[in-house]
PDB file of C-alpha atoms and ligand atoms in Angstrom:
ATOM      1  CA  MET A   1     -26.923  67.128  80.285  1.00  0.00           C
ATOM      2  CA  GLU A   2     -25.596  68.160  76.872  1.00  0.00           C
ATOM      3  CA  ASN A   3     -22.187  66.759  75.992  1.00  0.00           C
ATOM      4  CA  LEU A   4     -20.050  69.731  75.103  1.00  0.00           C
ATOM      5  CA  ILE A   5     -17.206  67.524  73.951  1.00  0.00           C
ATOM      6  CA  ASP A   6     -18.181  64.399  72.091  1.00  0.00           C
ATOM      7  CA  ILE A   7     -15.435  62.203  70.705  1.00  0.00           C
ATOM      8  CA  ARG A   8     -16.917  59.342  68.744  1.00  0.00           C
ATOM      9  CA  GLY A   9     -15.014  56.343  67.485  1.00  0.00           C
ATOM     10  CA  VAL A  10     -11.872  58.347  66.782  1.00  0.00           C
ATOM     11  CA  THR A  11      -9.208  56.263  65.081  1.00  0.00           C
ATOM     12  CA  HIS A  12      -5.909  57.672  63.907  1.00  0.00           C
ATOM     13  CA  ALA A  13      -2.547  56.474  62.627  1.00  0.00           C
ATOM     14  CA  TYR A  14       0.555  58.512  61.818  1.00  0.00           C
ATOM     15  CA  GLN A  15       2.211  57.734  58.511  1.00  0.00           C
ATOM     16  CA  THR A  16       5.858  57.079  59.269  1.00  0.00           C
ATOM     17  CA  LYS A  17       8.699  55.877  57.074  1.00  0.00           C
ATOM     18  CA  HIS A  18       8.263  52.456  58.674  1.00  0.00           C
ATOM     19  CA  GLY A  19       4.573  52.419  57.736  1.00  0.00           C
ATOM     20  CA  PRO A  20       1.436  53.488  59.608  1.00  0.00           C
ATOM     21  CA  LEU A  21       1.666  53.829  63.374  1.00  0.00           C
ATOM     22  CA  PRO A  22      -1.830  53.288  64.839  1.00  0.00           C
ATOM     23  CA  VAL A  23      -2.216  55.675  67.786  1.00  0.00           C
ATOM     24  CA  LEU A  24      -5.922  55.938  68.595  1.00  0.00           C
ATOM     25  CA  ASP A  25      -8.399  53.124  68.141  1.00  0.00           C
ATOM     26  CA  GLN A  26     -12.152  53.753  68.297  1.00  0.00           C
ATOM     27  CA  LEU A  27     -11.754  56.270  71.083  1.00  0.00           C
ATOM     28  CA  ASP A  28     -14.941  57.519  72.744  1.00  0.00           C
ATOM     29  CA  ILE A  29     -15.021  60.375  75.282  1.00  0.00           C
ATOM     30  CA  ARG A  30     -18.004  62.469  76.329  1.00  0.00           C
ATOM     31  CA  VAL A  31     -17.659  65.524  78.523  1.00  0.00           C
ATOM     32  CA  PRO A  32     -20.842  67.296  79.663  1.00  0.00           C
ATOM     33  CA  GLN A  33     -20.941  71.100  79.645  1.00  0.00           C
ATOM     34  CA  GLY A  34     -18.956  72.603  82.504  1.00  0.00           C
ATOM     35  CA  GLU A  35     -17.312  69.333  83.497  1.00  0.00           C
ATOM     36  CA  PHE A  36     -13.627  68.640  83.915  1.00  0.00           C
ATOM     37  CA  CYS A  37     -12.302  65.506  82.252  1.00  0.00           C
ATOM     38  CA  ALA A  38      -8.870  64.248  83.280  1.00  0.00           C
ATOM     39  CA  VAL A  39      -7.153  61.830  80.910  1.00  0.00           C
ATOM     40  CA  VAL A  40      -4.394  59.492  82.041  1.00  0.00           C
ATOM     41  CA  GLY A  41      -2.610  56.697  80.206  1.00  0.00           C
ATOM     42  CA  PRO A  42       0.812  55.198  79.526  1.00  0.00           C
ATOM     43  CA  SER A  43       3.489  57.389  77.989  1.00  0.00           C
ATOM     44  CA  GLY A  44       3.253  57.504  74.213  1.00  0.00           C
ATOM     45  CA  CYS A  45      -0.295  56.129  74.081  1.00  0.00           C
ATOM     46  CA  GLY A  46      -1.698  59.066  72.116  1.00  0.00           C
ATOM     47  CA  LYS A  47      -2.765  61.694  74.686  1.00  0.00           C
ATOM     48  CA  SER A  48      -1.156  64.690  72.965  1.00  0.00           C
ATOM     49  CA  THR A  49      -2.542  63.426  69.664  1.00  0.00           C
ATOM     50  CA  LEU A  50      -5.980  63.498  71.254  1.00  0.00           C
ATOM     51  CA  THR A  51      -5.561  67.167  72.285  1.00  0.00           C
ATOM     52  CA  ARG A  52      -4.609  68.117  68.705  1.00  0.00           C
ATOM     53  CA  LEU A  53      -7.701  66.385  67.355  1.00  0.00           C
ATOM     54  CA  VAL A  54     -10.008  68.124  69.847  1.00  0.00           C
ATOM     55  CA  ALA A  55      -8.496  71.523  69.002  1.00  0.00           C
ATOM     56  CA  GLY A  56      -9.034  70.829  65.309  1.00  0.00           C
ATOM     57  CA  LEU A  57      -5.314  71.014  64.545  1.00  0.00           C
ATOM     58  CA  MET A  58      -5.498  67.553  62.975  1.00  0.00           C
ATOM     59  CA  LYS A  59      -8.240  65.431  61.452  1.00  0.00           C
ATOM     60  CA  PRO A  60      -8.763  61.823  62.535  1.00  0.00           C
ATOM     61  CA  ASP A  61      -8.619  59.042  59.946  1.00  0.00           C
ATOM     62  CA  ARG A  62     -11.994  57.828  61.187  1.00  0.00           C
ATOM     63  CA  GLY A  63     -14.557  58.955  63.728  1.00  0.00           C
ATOM     64  CA  GLU A  64     -15.646  62.436  64.713  1.00  0.00           C
ATOM     65  CA  VAL A  65     -14.991  65.146  67.247  1.00  0.00           C
ATOM     66  CA  TRP A  66     -17.956  67.354  68.125  1.00  0.00           C
ATOM     67  CA  LEU A  67     -17.797  70.518  70.213  1.00  0.00           C
ATOM     68  CA  HIS A  68     -21.051  72.155  71.237  1.00  0.00           C
ATOM     69  CA  GLY A  69     -23.007  70.208  68.603  1.00  0.00           C
ATOM     70  CA  GLU A  70     -20.638  71.233  65.797  1.00  0.00           C
ATOM     71  CA  LYS A  71     -18.313  68.840  64.044  1.00  0.00           C
ATOM     72  CA  VAL A  72     -14.693  69.954  64.342  1.00  0.00           C
ATOM     73  CA  THR A  73     -13.074  70.168  60.924  1.00  0.00           C
ATOM     74  CA  SER A  74     -10.574  73.023  61.371  1.00  0.00           C
ATOM     75  CA  PRO A  75      -8.780  74.877  64.207  1.00  0.00           C
ATOM     76  CA  ARG A  76     -11.247  76.419  66.653  1.00  0.00           C
ATOM     77  CA  LYS A  77     -10.998  79.894  68.121  1.00  0.00           C
ATOM     78  CA  THR A  78     -13.254  78.930  71.008  1.00  0.00           C
ATOM     79  CA  VAL A  79     -10.682  76.526  72.397  1.00  0.00           C
ATOM     80  CA  GLY A  80      -8.079  77.564  74.963  1.00  0.00           C
ATOM     81  CA  MET A  81      -4.841  75.614  75.263  1.00  0.00           C
ATOM     82  CA  ALA A  82      -2.142  75.256  77.923  1.00  0.00           C
ATOM     83  CA  PHE A  83       0.998  73.133  77.727  1.00  0.00           C
ATOM     84  CA  GLN A  84       3.786  71.881  79.964  1.00  0.00           C
ATOM     85  CA  ASN A  85       6.227  74.610  78.965  1.00  0.00           C
ATOM     86  CA  PRO A  86       4.285  77.780  78.324  1.00  0.00           C
ATOM     87  CA  VAL A  87       5.550  79.676  75.330  1.00  0.00           C
ATOM     88  CA  MET A  88       5.560  83.376  76.194  1.00  0.00           C
ATOM     89  CA  LEU A  89       6.659  86.240  73.996  1.00  0.00           C
ATOM     90  CA  GLU A  90       9.660  87.728  75.779  1.00  0.00           C
ATOM     91  CA  TRP A  91       9.277  91.148  74.140  1.00  0.00           C
ATOM     92  CA  ARG A  92       5.821  91.510  75.637  1.00  0.00           C
ATOM     93  CA  SER A  93       4.989  92.071  79.290  1.00  0.00           C
ATOM     94  CA  ILE A  94       3.011  89.442  81.198  1.00  0.00           C
ATOM     95  CA  ILE A  95      -0.267  91.308  80.793  1.00  0.00           C
ATOM     96  CA  GLU A  96       0.372  91.777  77.065  1.00  0.00           C
ATOM     97  CA  ASN A  97       1.015  88.044  76.757  1.00  0.00           C
ATOM     98  CA  VAL A  98      -2.257  87.291  78.531  1.00  0.00           C
ATOM     99  CA  MET A  99      -4.138  89.720  76.245  1.00  0.00           C
ATOM    100  CA  LEU A 100      -2.856  88.032  73.086  1.00  0.00           C
ATOM    101  CA  PRO A 101      -5.820  85.681  72.408  1.00  0.00           C
ATOM    102  CA  LEU A 102      -8.205  88.646  72.705  1.00  0.00           C
ATOM    103  CA  GLU A 103      -6.290  90.424  69.952  1.00  0.00           C
ATOM    104  CA  ILE A 104      -7.018  87.449  67.713  1.00  0.00           C
ATOM    105  CA  VAL A 105     -10.548  86.536  68.800  1.00  0.00           C
ATOM    106  CA  ALA A 106     -11.906  90.008  69.630  1.00  0.00           C
ATOM    107  CA  PRO A 107      -9.872  92.502  67.562  1.00  0.00           C
ATOM    108  CA  GLY A 108     -12.567  95.172  67.977  1.00  0.00           C
ATOM    109  CA  MET A 109     -12.482  95.134  71.774  1.00  0.00           C
ATOM    110  CA  ALA A 110     -11.052  98.315  73.312  1.00  0.00           C
ATOM    111  CA  LYS A 111      -7.499  97.916  74.595  1.00  0.00           C
ATOM    112  CA  SER A 112      -8.565  99.093  78.052  1.00  0.00           C
ATOM    113  CA  GLU A 113     -11.232  96.388  78.157  1.00  0.00           C
ATOM    114  CA  LYS A 114      -8.731  93.719  77.123  1.00  0.00           C
ATOM    115  CA  ALA A 115      -6.318  94.933  79.786  1.00  0.00           C
ATOM    116  CA  ALA A 116      -9.038  94.957  82.460  1.00  0.00           C
ATOM    117  CA  ARG A 117      -9.985  91.364  81.653  1.00  0.00           C
ATOM    118  CA  ALA A 118      -6.331  90.217  81.755  1.00  0.00           C
ATOM    119  CA  GLU A 119      -5.701  92.148  84.967  1.00  0.00           C
ATOM    120  CA  HIS A 120      -8.703  90.561  86.652  1.00  0.00           C
ATOM    121  CA  LEU A 121      -7.469  87.057  85.815  1.00  0.00           C
ATOM    122  CA  LEU A 122      -3.891  87.809  86.850  1.00  0.00           C
ATOM    123  CA  GLU A 123      -5.175  89.044  90.194  1.00  0.00           C
ATOM    124  CA  MET A 124      -7.237  85.862  90.624  1.00  0.00           C
ATOM    125  CA  VAL A 125      -4.171  83.668  90.195  1.00  0.00           C
ATOM    126  CA  GLY A 126      -2.055  85.747  92.586  1.00  0.00           C
ATOM    127  CA  LEU A 127      -0.030  87.712  90.026  1.00  0.00           C
ATOM    128  CA  LYS A 128      -1.193  91.197  90.927  1.00  0.00           C
ATOM    129  CA  GLY A 129       1.836  93.489  90.718  1.00  0.00           C
ATOM    130  CA  PHE A 130       3.590  91.376  88.063  1.00  0.00           C
ATOM    131  CA  GLU A 131       1.598  92.649  85.083  1.00  0.00           C
ATOM    132  CA  THR A 132       4.423  94.688  83.567  1.00  0.00           C
ATOM    133  CA  LYS A 133       7.221  92.167  84.166  1.00  0.00           C
ATOM    134  CA  ARG A 134       8.741  90.226  81.300  1.00  0.00           C
ATOM    135  CA  PRO A 135       8.188  86.418  81.209  1.00  0.00           C
ATOM    136  CA  SER A 136      11.851  85.707  82.090  1.00  0.00           C
ATOM    137  CA  GLU A 137      11.446  87.685  85.323  1.00  0.00           C
ATOM    138  CA  LEU A 138       8.884  85.168  86.630  1.00  0.00           C
ATOM    139  CA  SER A 139       9.385  81.719  88.178  1.00  0.00           C
ATOM    140  CA  GLY A 140       8.198  78.612  86.316  1.00  0.00           C
ATOM    141  CA  GLY A 141       5.095  78.370  88.522  1.00  0.00           C
ATOM    142  CA  MET A 142       4.259  82.039  87.961  1.00  0.00           C
ATOM    143  CA  ARG A 143       4.682  81.690  84.207  1.00  0.00           C
ATOM    144  CA  GLN A 144       2.337  78.715  84.265  1.00  0.00           C
ATOM    145  CA  ARG A 145      -0.228  80.765  86.211  1.00  0.00           C
ATOM    146  CA  ALA A 146       0.009  83.490  83.581  1.00  0.00           C
ATOM    147  CA  SER A 147      -0.337  80.922  80.805  1.00  0.00           C
ATOM    148  CA  LEU A 148      -3.566  79.615  82.389  1.00  0.00           C
ATOM    149  CA  CYS A 149      -4.895  83.186  82.350  1.00  0.00           C
ATOM    150  CA  ARG A 150      -3.929  83.460  78.698  1.00  0.00           C
ATOM    151  CA  ALA A 151      -5.687  80.158  77.921  1.00  0.00           C
ATOM    152  CA  ILE A 152      -9.030  81.384  79.322  1.00  0.00           C
ATOM    153  CA  VAL A 153      -8.870  85.152  78.724  1.00  0.00           C
ATOM    154  CA  HIS A 154     -11.119  84.916  75.655  1.00  0.00           C
ATOM    155  CA  LYS A 155     -13.676  82.789  77.557  1.00  0.00           C
ATOM    156  CA  PRO A 156     -13.223  79.638  75.498  1.00  0.00           C
ATOM    157  CA  ASP A 157     -15.910  76.965  75.614  1.00  0.00           C
ATOM    158  CA  VAL A 158     -13.237  74.367  75.972  1.00  0.00           C
ATOM    159  CA  LEU A 159      -9.912  74.433  77.753  1.00  0.00           C
ATOM    160  CA  ILE A 160      -7.417  71.778  76.702  1.00  0.00           C
ATOM    161  CA  MET A 161      -4.380  71.246  78.865  1.00  0.00           C
ATOM    162  CA  ASP A 162      -1.511  68.893  78.065  1.00  0.00           C
ATOM    163  CA  GLU A 163       0.417  68.238  81.278  1.00  0.00           C
ATOM    164  CA  PRO A 164       0.398  71.933  82.257  1.00  0.00           C
ATOM    165  CA  PHE A 165       1.788  71.254  85.741  1.00  0.00           C
ATOM    166  CA  GLY A 166       4.241  68.526  84.741  1.00  0.00           C
ATOM    167  CA  ALA A 167       7.380  70.651  84.986  1.00  0.00           C
ATOM    168  CA  LEU A 168       6.636  72.056  88.451  1.00  0.00           C
ATOM    169  CA  ASP A 169       7.724  70.848  91.891  1.00  0.00           C
ATOM    170  CA  ASN A 170       5.122  69.093  94.045  1.00  0.00           C
ATOM    171  CA  PHE A 171       4.143  72.011  96.264  1.00  0.00           C
ATOM    172  CA  THR A 172       3.872  74.485  93.408  1.00  0.00           C
ATOM    173  CA  ARG A 173       1.840  71.920  91.532  1.00  0.00           C
ATOM    174  CA  GLU A 174      -0.618  71.529  94.420  1.00  0.00           C
ATOM    175  CA  ASP A 175      -0.920  75.326  94.607  1.00  0.00           C
ATOM    176  CA  LEU A 176      -1.720  75.421  90.909  1.00  0.00           C
ATOM    177  CA  TRP A 177      -4.380  72.716  91.314  1.00  0.00           C
ATOM    178  CA  GLN A 178      -6.119  74.941  93.811  1.00  0.00           C
ATOM    179  CA  THR A 179      -5.763  77.929  91.491  1.00  0.00           C
ATOM    180  CA  MET A 180      -7.322  75.856  88.737  1.00  0.00           C
ATOM    181  CA  ARG A 181     -10.188  74.833  91.029  1.00  0.00           C
ATOM    182  CA  ASP A 182     -10.863  78.490  91.912  1.00  0.00           C
ATOM    183  CA  LEU A 183     -10.625  79.662  88.296  1.00  0.00           C
ATOM    184  CA  ARG A 184     -13.096  77.033  87.320  1.00  0.00           C
ATOM    185  CA  ALA A 185     -15.557  78.088  89.991  1.00  0.00           C
ATOM    186  CA  ALA A 186     -15.330  81.699  88.772  1.00  0.00           C
ATOM    187  CA  GLU A 187     -15.130  81.112  85.009  1.00  0.00           C
ATOM    188  CA  PRO A 188     -17.248  78.260  83.702  1.00  0.00           C
ATOM    189  CA  PHE A 189     -15.506  76.189  81.036  1.00  0.00           C
ATOM    190  CA  THR A 190     -15.377  72.577  79.986  1.00  0.00           C
ATOM    191  CA  ALA A 191     -11.917  71.117  80.326  1.00  0.00           C
ATOM    192  CA  VAL A 192      -9.782  68.232  79.180  1.00  0.00           C
ATOM    193  CA  LEU A 193      -6.644  67.788  81.251  1.00  0.00           C
ATOM    194  CA  ILE A 194      -3.945  65.367  80.171  1.00  0.00           C
ATOM    195  CA  THR A 195      -1.812  64.346  83.107  1.00  0.00           C
ATOM    196  CA  HIS A 196       0.591  61.702  84.387  1.00  0.00           C
ATOM    197  CA  ASP A 197      -0.326  62.516  87.961  1.00  0.00           C
ATOM    198  CA  LEU A 198      -3.160  60.392  89.343  1.00  0.00           C
ATOM    199  CA  ARG A 199      -3.629  62.660  92.383  1.00  0.00           C
ATOM    200  CA  GLU A 200      -4.002  65.602  90.035  1.00  0.00           C
ATOM    201  CA  SER A 201      -6.598  63.702  88.004  1.00  0.00           C
ATOM    202  CA  VAL A 202      -8.658  62.949  91.119  1.00  0.00           C
ATOM    203  CA  PHE A 203      -8.276  66.452  92.571  1.00  0.00           C
ATOM    204  CA  LEU A 204      -9.373  68.255  89.411  1.00  0.00           C
ATOM    205  CA  GLY A 205     -11.465  65.736  87.506  1.00  0.00           C
ATOM    206  CA  ASP A 206     -15.210  65.165  87.500  1.00  0.00           C
ATOM    207  CA  GLN A 207     -14.317  62.091  85.515  1.00  0.00           C
ATOM    208  CA  VAL A 208     -10.982  60.389  84.922  1.00  0.00           C
ATOM    209  CA  ILE A 209     -10.519  58.514  81.667  1.00  0.00           C
ATOM    210  CA  VAL A 210      -7.836  55.852  81.573  1.00  0.00           C
ATOM    211  CA  LEU A 211      -6.547  55.240  78.062  1.00  0.00           C
ATOM    212  CA  SER A 212      -5.217  51.849  77.112  1.00  0.00           C
ATOM    213  CA  GLY A 213      -1.737  51.400  75.699  1.00  0.00           C
ATOM    214  CA  ARG A 214      -1.230  52.365  72.051  1.00  0.00           C
ATOM    215  CA  PRO A 215      -3.376  52.298  70.000  1.00  0.00           C
ATOM    216  CA  ALA A 216      -5.448  53.903  72.721  1.00  0.00           C
ATOM    217  CA  HIS A 217      -9.095  53.362  73.413  1.00  0.00           C
ATOM    218  CA  THR A 218     -11.093  54.293  76.498  1.00  0.00           C
ATOM    219  CA  GLN A 219     -10.157  51.544  78.904  1.00  0.00           C
ATOM    220  CA  TYR A 220     -11.850  52.831  82.039  1.00  0.00           C
ATOM    221  CA  VAL A 221     -14.001  55.778  83.123  1.00  0.00           C
ATOM    222  CA  LEU A 222     -13.990  56.809  86.769  1.00  0.00           C
ATOM    223  CA  ASP A 223     -16.673  59.138  88.078  1.00  0.00           C
ATOM    224  CA  VAL A 224     -15.020  61.242  90.746  1.00  0.00           C
ATOM    225  CA  ASP A 225     -17.744  61.451  93.304  1.00  0.00           C
ATOM    226  CA  LEU A 226     -16.119  64.054  95.583  1.00  0.00           C
ATOM    227  CA  PRO A 227     -17.283  67.593  96.468  1.00  0.00           C
ATOM    228  CA  LYS A 228     -16.583  70.196  93.743  1.00  0.00           C
ATOM    229  CA  ASP A 229     -14.816  72.515  96.184  1.00  0.00           C
ATOM    230  CA  ARG A 230     -12.422  69.800  97.276  1.00  0.00           C
ATOM    231  CA  THR A 231      -9.290  70.605  99.245  1.00  0.00           C
ATOM    232  CA  ILE A 232      -5.919  68.843  99.026  1.00  0.00           C
ATOM    233  CA  ASP A 233      -6.818  67.057 102.292  1.00  0.00           C
ATOM    234  CA  VAL A 234      -9.585  65.199 100.473  1.00  0.00           C
ATOM    235  CA  LEU A 235      -6.863  63.262  98.656  1.00  0.00           C
ATOM    236  CA  TYR A 236      -5.872  61.616 101.936  1.00  0.00           C
ATOM    237  CA  GLU A 237      -9.396  60.448 102.752  1.00  0.00           C
ATOM    238  CA  PRO A 238     -10.341  56.784 102.189  1.00  0.00           C
ATOM    239  CA  LYS A 239     -12.676  57.455  99.265  1.00  0.00           C
ATOM    240  CA  ALA A 240      -9.984  59.277  97.277  1.00  0.00           C
ATOM    241  CA  VAL A 241      -7.296  56.786  98.268  1.00  0.00           C
ATOM    242  CA  GLU A 242      -9.501  53.976  96.993  1.00  0.00           C
ATOM    243  CA  MET A 243      -9.902  55.823  93.667  1.00  0.00           C
ATOM    244  CA  LEU A 244      -6.136  56.283  93.418  1.00  0.00           C
ATOM    245  CA  HIS A 245      -5.552  52.553  93.944  1.00  0.00           C
ATOM    246  CA  LEU A 246      -8.139  51.728  91.340  1.00  0.00           C
ATOM    247  CA  LEU A 247      -6.545  54.108  88.817  1.00  0.00           C
ATOM    248  CA  ARG A 248      -3.097  52.704  89.572  1.00  0.00           C
ATOM    249  CA  ASP A 249      -4.384  49.206  88.811  1.00  0.00           C
ATOM    250  CA  GLN A 250      -5.919  50.420  85.562  1.00  0.00           C
ATOM    251  CA  ILE A 251      -2.636  52.054  84.512  1.00  0.00           C
ATOM    252  CA  ARG A 252      -0.840  48.766  85.206  1.00  0.00           C
ATOM    253  CA  ILE A 253      -3.302  46.970  82.935  1.00  0.00           C
ATOM    254  CA  ALA A 254      -2.778  49.624  80.234  1.00  0.00           C
ATOM    255  CA  GLN A 255       1.016  49.326  80.518  1.00  0.00           C
ATOM    256  CA  ARG A 256       0.886  45.541  80.235  1.00  0.00           C
ATOM    257  CA  ARG A 257      -1.193  45.883  77.083  1.00  0.00           C
ATOM    258  CA  ASP A 258       1.280  48.456  75.805  1.00  0.00           C
ATOM    259  CA  ALA A 259       4.137  46.019  76.341  1.00  0.00           C
ATOM    260  CA  GLY A 260       2.227  43.367  74.414  1.00  0.00           C
ATOM    261  CA  VAL A 261       1.488  41.263  77.529  1.00  0.00           C
ATOM    262  CA  HIS A 262      -2.182  40.245  77.601  1.00  0.00           C
TER     263      HIS A 262
HETATM  264  N1  ATP B   1       3.712  63.856  64.009  1.00  0.00           N
HETATM  265  C1  ATP B   1       3.985  62.570  64.295  1.00  0.00           C
HETATM  266  N2  ATP B   1       4.431  61.719  63.346  1.00  0.00           N
HETATM  267  C2  ATP B   1       4.669  60.419  63.627  1.00  0.00           C
HETATM  268  N3  ATP B   1       4.504  59.866  64.841  1.00  0.00           N
HETATM  269  C3  ATP B   1       4.051  60.649  65.826  1.00  0.00           C
HETATM  270  C4  ATP B   1       3.784  62.050  65.620  1.00  0.00           C
HETATM  271  N4  ATP B   1       3.361  62.585  66.786  1.00  0.00           N
HETATM  272  C5  ATP B   1       3.383  61.575  67.678  1.00  0.00           C
HETATM  273  N5  ATP B   1       3.799  60.418  67.118  1.00  0.00           N
HETATM  274  C6  ATP B   1       3.894  59.104  67.770  1.00  0.00           C
HETATM  275  O1  ATP B   1       2.577  58.752  68.166  1.00  0.00           O
HETATM  276  C7  ATP B   1       2.571  58.135  69.449  1.00  0.00           C
HETATM  277  C8  ATP B   1       1.666  58.927  70.371  1.00  0.00           C
HETATM  278  O2  ATP B   1       2.235  60.207  70.587  1.00  0.00           O
HETATM  279  P1  ATP B   1       1.613  61.243  71.606  1.00  0.00           P
HETATM  280  O3  ATP B   1       2.521  62.405  71.650  1.00  0.00           O
HETATM  281  O4  ATP B   1       0.193  61.496  71.257  1.00  0.00           O
HETATM  282  O5  ATP B   1       1.671  60.402  72.978  1.00  0.00           O
HETATM  283  P2  ATP B   1       1.448  60.866  74.490  1.00  0.00           P
HETATM  284  O6  ATP B   1       0.457  59.909  75.085  1.00  0.00           O
HETATM  285  O7  ATP B   1       1.121  62.307  74.536  1.00  0.00           O
HETATM  286  O8  ATP B   1       2.884  60.607  75.150  1.00  0.00           O
HETATM  287  P3  ATP B   1       3.529  61.282  76.469  1.00  0.00           P
HETATM  288  O9  ATP B   1       2.767  60.699  77.618  1.00  0.00           O
HETATM  289  O10 ATP B   1       4.930  60.786  76.451  1.00  0.00           O
HETATM  290  O11 ATP B   1       3.384  62.758  76.333  1.00  0.00           O
HETATM  291  C9  ATP B   1       4.028  58.083  69.897  1.00  0.00           C
HETATM  292  O12 ATP B   1       4.527  56.800  69.602  1.00  0.00           O
HETATM  293  C10 ATP B   1       4.713  59.126  69.034  1.00  0.00           C
HETATM  294  O13 ATP B   1       6.047  58.734  68.753  1.00  0.00           O
HETATM  295 MG1   MG B   2       2.081  63.968  75.377  1.00  0.00          MG
END
């Protein structure tokens, strides 16, 4: 299968006043078209840096990022992004916020068509009836649902998410995982999900990449061999529990490396 995302030997250091801070070291990640790649790793190891490189917001010192057979050298319109705290424009209604990327990517599209597309997505994530509300009138979980709609409204090839569910309580988070699963079944995209939550990585991922401590390289790749239409219950079955233990062990190894203990 074609690799839609191909990260090859990416090495990057930030220049700080104390000298260079190496963050990524010869990082390799390949995500086939339509697959969901979850990335976990110790705090501060370079995960958010990785998302910026994939989106073309930054260039690596060495190595290459390829999307759909094209080398990424500048910000890409065909990438959708979602973050932990969704930034919404308060002076716009929810549906107008969701339509925003279409205004940039497809300025010629009729307003009614943009609205229909946004409405369809909002209905899919359970926000029918909230289209004309302002962002502050929604709960955190609802705002995050709307922000997922906004991230995919323009049908991006690639969806990059940096801890999108991190600020939510456990039950809301599990609800959102299921929303994500359903969105993915309805709207094919290739995704990279940065998360601290190993259960989330196993529930949503086709593969889980464990990054080493900083400077990060790919320490371990887990193929999540579970049904695509998995339910939360799957996480309590022996196969998933075994994967969670394995990932936990890998994170421990990464943290030890991070602390300089080898
Ligand atoms: N613009 C910057 N200039 C200098 N240093 C930076 C910059 N951005 C990040 N860093 C440093 O690079 C390292 C990696 O940061 P990054 O945000 O990518 O980590 P992370 O894995 O996303 O962390 P977390 O899990 O806490 O979100 C950190 O030590 C951070 O302090
Ligand atoms: Mg981060």
